[in-house]
Amino acid sequence: AALAQTTDETKLVLSGLGKMGHPAAMELIRPYLEDPAVREEAELAAQAVRNATYETSASVRGNASQNAIDGDPDTRWDTGGRQQPSQWFMLDLGWPETIARITLDATASPNDYPRGYEVYIAEDTDDWGDPVASGEGTEPVTVIECNNARGRYIRIVQTGSTDVWFWSIHELTVETE
């Protein structure tokens, strides 16, 4: 990246970095997220690295959990039934990150936002500790502030319930510091 002399060369380097599923690639991309000339390419590269490394699981319908991070708002992960306490969705970032916020987008299923949630962030799945955030969803897009908690794993636990609606995530995004 340091050898790139033009904006086009930098964009080409960022494109290549996007194909590497490794924390070092993300560290090389990060400074370019602030450069207006290449920000769009840097964001695409960062998302590609995340998609290549992020792994998902869920308490129900785990086989569809990857739909929540596939970049396609027409696909989704959902509970396949009404929301109930203790349902969970987990994301493995592949390496520790400092998490600023998480966004759960259920716009295409506008009633399927979480009625209640707790968010846990941990270095390993044996010690979740206390929740870093909790609250209630009130609309299709739920933005959860995580106060720069650091960890590799994110677990979102449903604490609310509804007699009718599923819990759906069409797109989950993680903003890191």
XYZ file of C-alpha atoms in Angstrom:
177
model
C 0.000 0.000 0.000
C 2.857 2.379 0.798
C 4.231 1.906 -2.722
C 1.005 3.053 -4.415
C 1.636 6.440 -6.006
C -1.783 7.273 -7.444
C -5.356 7.030 -6.232
C -6.036 4.325 -8.821
C -3.087 2.268 -7.566
C -4.315 2.644 -3.980
C -7.795 1.481 -5.042
C -6.229 -1.556 -6.706
C -4.280 -2.402 -3.542
C -7.436 -2.041 -1.433
C -9.290 -4.369 -3.781
C -6.603 -7.008 -3.298
C -6.567 -6.574 0.468
C -10.309 -7.218 0.498
C -9.613 -10.774 -0.619
C -7.464 -11.539 2.411
C -9.281 -12.870 5.466
C -6.671 -11.826 7.975
C -6.403 -9.192 10.741
C -3.281 -7.743 9.106
C -5.310 -6.892 6.009
C -7.787 -4.982 8.158
C -4.966 -3.041 9.808
C -3.663 -2.005 6.378
C -7.145 -0.954 5.244
C -8.085 0.989 8.384
C -6.141 4.260 7.627
C -7.778 4.519 4.212
C -11.265 4.562 5.735
C -10.591 8.221 6.591
C -9.331 9.198 3.099
C -12.220 10.655 1.034
C -10.445 9.799 -2.239
C -10.534 6.055 -1.522
C -13.037 5.717 1.358
C -15.595 3.823 -0.724
C -13.024 1.231 -1.858
C -11.648 0.962 1.689
C -15.139 0.304 3.085
C -15.761 -2.370 0.454
C -12.404 -3.976 1.212
C -13.053 -3.910 4.966
C -16.475 -5.496 4.482
C -14.959 -8.174 2.233
C -12.338 -9.030 4.877
C -15.047 -9.223 7.525
C -17.271 -11.407 5.358
C -14.351 -13.743 4.678
C -13.561 -14.173 8.363
C -16.816 -13.707 10.282
C -18.600 -16.877 11.330
C -22.124 -16.996 12.674
C -24.230 -19.344 14.750
C -27.603 -19.170 16.441
C -29.726 -21.002 18.979
C -32.295 -21.759 16.251
C -31.950 -21.994 12.479
C -28.160 -21.759 12.697
C -27.880 -23.009 9.122
C -29.346 -19.676 7.959
C -27.316 -17.460 10.320
C -24.777 -16.431 7.646
C -27.645 -14.662 5.833
C -27.448 -11.937 8.491
C -23.996 -10.856 7.261
C -24.074 -11.715 3.554
C -24.531 -8.121 2.367
C -27.906 -8.966 0.784
C -30.879 -7.281 2.508
C -33.234 -9.690 0.711
C -31.917 -12.638 2.753
C -32.202 -13.030 6.494
C -31.674 -15.106 9.550
C -34.806 -15.542 11.652
C -36.025 -17.621 14.554
C -38.601 -19.461 12.449
C -41.161 -18.801 15.161
C -42.199 -16.227 17.697
C -39.574 -14.398 19.747
C -38.799 -15.953 23.102
C -36.309 -15.155 25.838
C -32.939 -16.938 25.586
C -32.847 -17.151 21.782
C -29.405 -15.988 20.673
C -27.331 -15.015 17.648
C -23.533 -15.182 17.770
C -20.836 -13.665 15.612
C -17.175 -14.730 15.660
C -15.113 -11.839 14.309
C -12.061 -14.038 13.803
C -9.868 -11.811 15.970
C -10.424 -9.347 18.833
C -11.860 -5.956 17.901
C -13.005 -2.893 19.809
C -16.742 -2.708 19.153
C -18.359 0.724 19.006
C -21.838 -0.311 17.890
C -23.886 -3.064 16.313
C -26.781 -2.475 13.941
C -29.529 -5.057 13.456
C -31.523 -4.284 10.314
C -34.908 -5.962 9.897
C -36.344 -3.354 7.515
C -37.649 -5.960 5.072
C -39.496 -7.654 7.979
C -40.505 -4.493 9.864
C -42.188 -6.204 12.831
C -39.332 -8.652 13.489
C -37.068 -6.376 15.537
C -35.924 -7.699 18.948
C -38.433 -6.919 21.687
C -35.607 -7.070 24.207
C -31.907 -7.862 24.019
C -28.642 -8.209 25.883
C -25.289 -8.027 24.106
C -22.237 -9.881 25.364
C -18.735 -9.395 23.968
C -15.949 -11.756 24.997
C -12.467 -12.983 24.103
C -13.671 -16.601 24.292
C -16.984 -18.422 24.500
C -16.334 -19.821 27.983
C -16.555 -16.484 29.805
C -19.253 -14.081 28.585
C -19.263 -11.921 31.707
C -21.892 -9.219 32.084
C -23.792 -7.719 29.156
C -22.145 -4.659 27.587
C -25.537 -3.389 26.398
C -29.208 -4.149 26.871
C -32.450 -2.614 25.748
C -35.610 -2.968 23.727
C -36.023 -2.719 20.002
C -38.778 -0.337 18.938
C -38.374 -0.190 15.156
C -36.945 -2.249 12.274
C -33.396 -0.895 12.671
C -31.906 -1.438 16.114
C -28.639 0.378 16.842
C -26.828 -0.926 19.906
C -24.041 1.139 21.457
C -21.334 -1.147 22.855
C -19.137 1.467 24.551
C -15.965 0.234 22.852
C -16.065 -3.198 24.453
C -13.289 -5.439 23.182
C -13.588 -9.059 22.160
C -13.654 -11.620 19.400
C -17.152 -12.974 20.003
C -20.476 -11.141 20.056
C -23.600 -12.811 21.408
C -26.975 -11.102 21.172
C -29.566 -12.696 23.452
C -33.298 -12.148 23.038
C -34.856 -11.090 26.345
C -38.272 -10.064 25.051
C -41.138 -11.989 23.558
C -44.094 -11.589 21.263
C -47.002 -13.872 20.502
C -46.783 -13.252 16.773
C -43.499 -11.984 15.352
C -40.220 -13.725 14.557
C -36.848 -12.213 15.412
C -35.152 -11.477 12.085
C -31.811 -9.990 11.106
C -31.567 -9.120 7.419
C -28.227 -7.404 7.901
C -26.011 -7.156 10.957
C -23.186 -4.653 10.872
C -20.435 -4.138 13.409
C -18.672 -0.806 13.695
C -15.211 -1.048 15.203
C -12.823 1.534 16.580
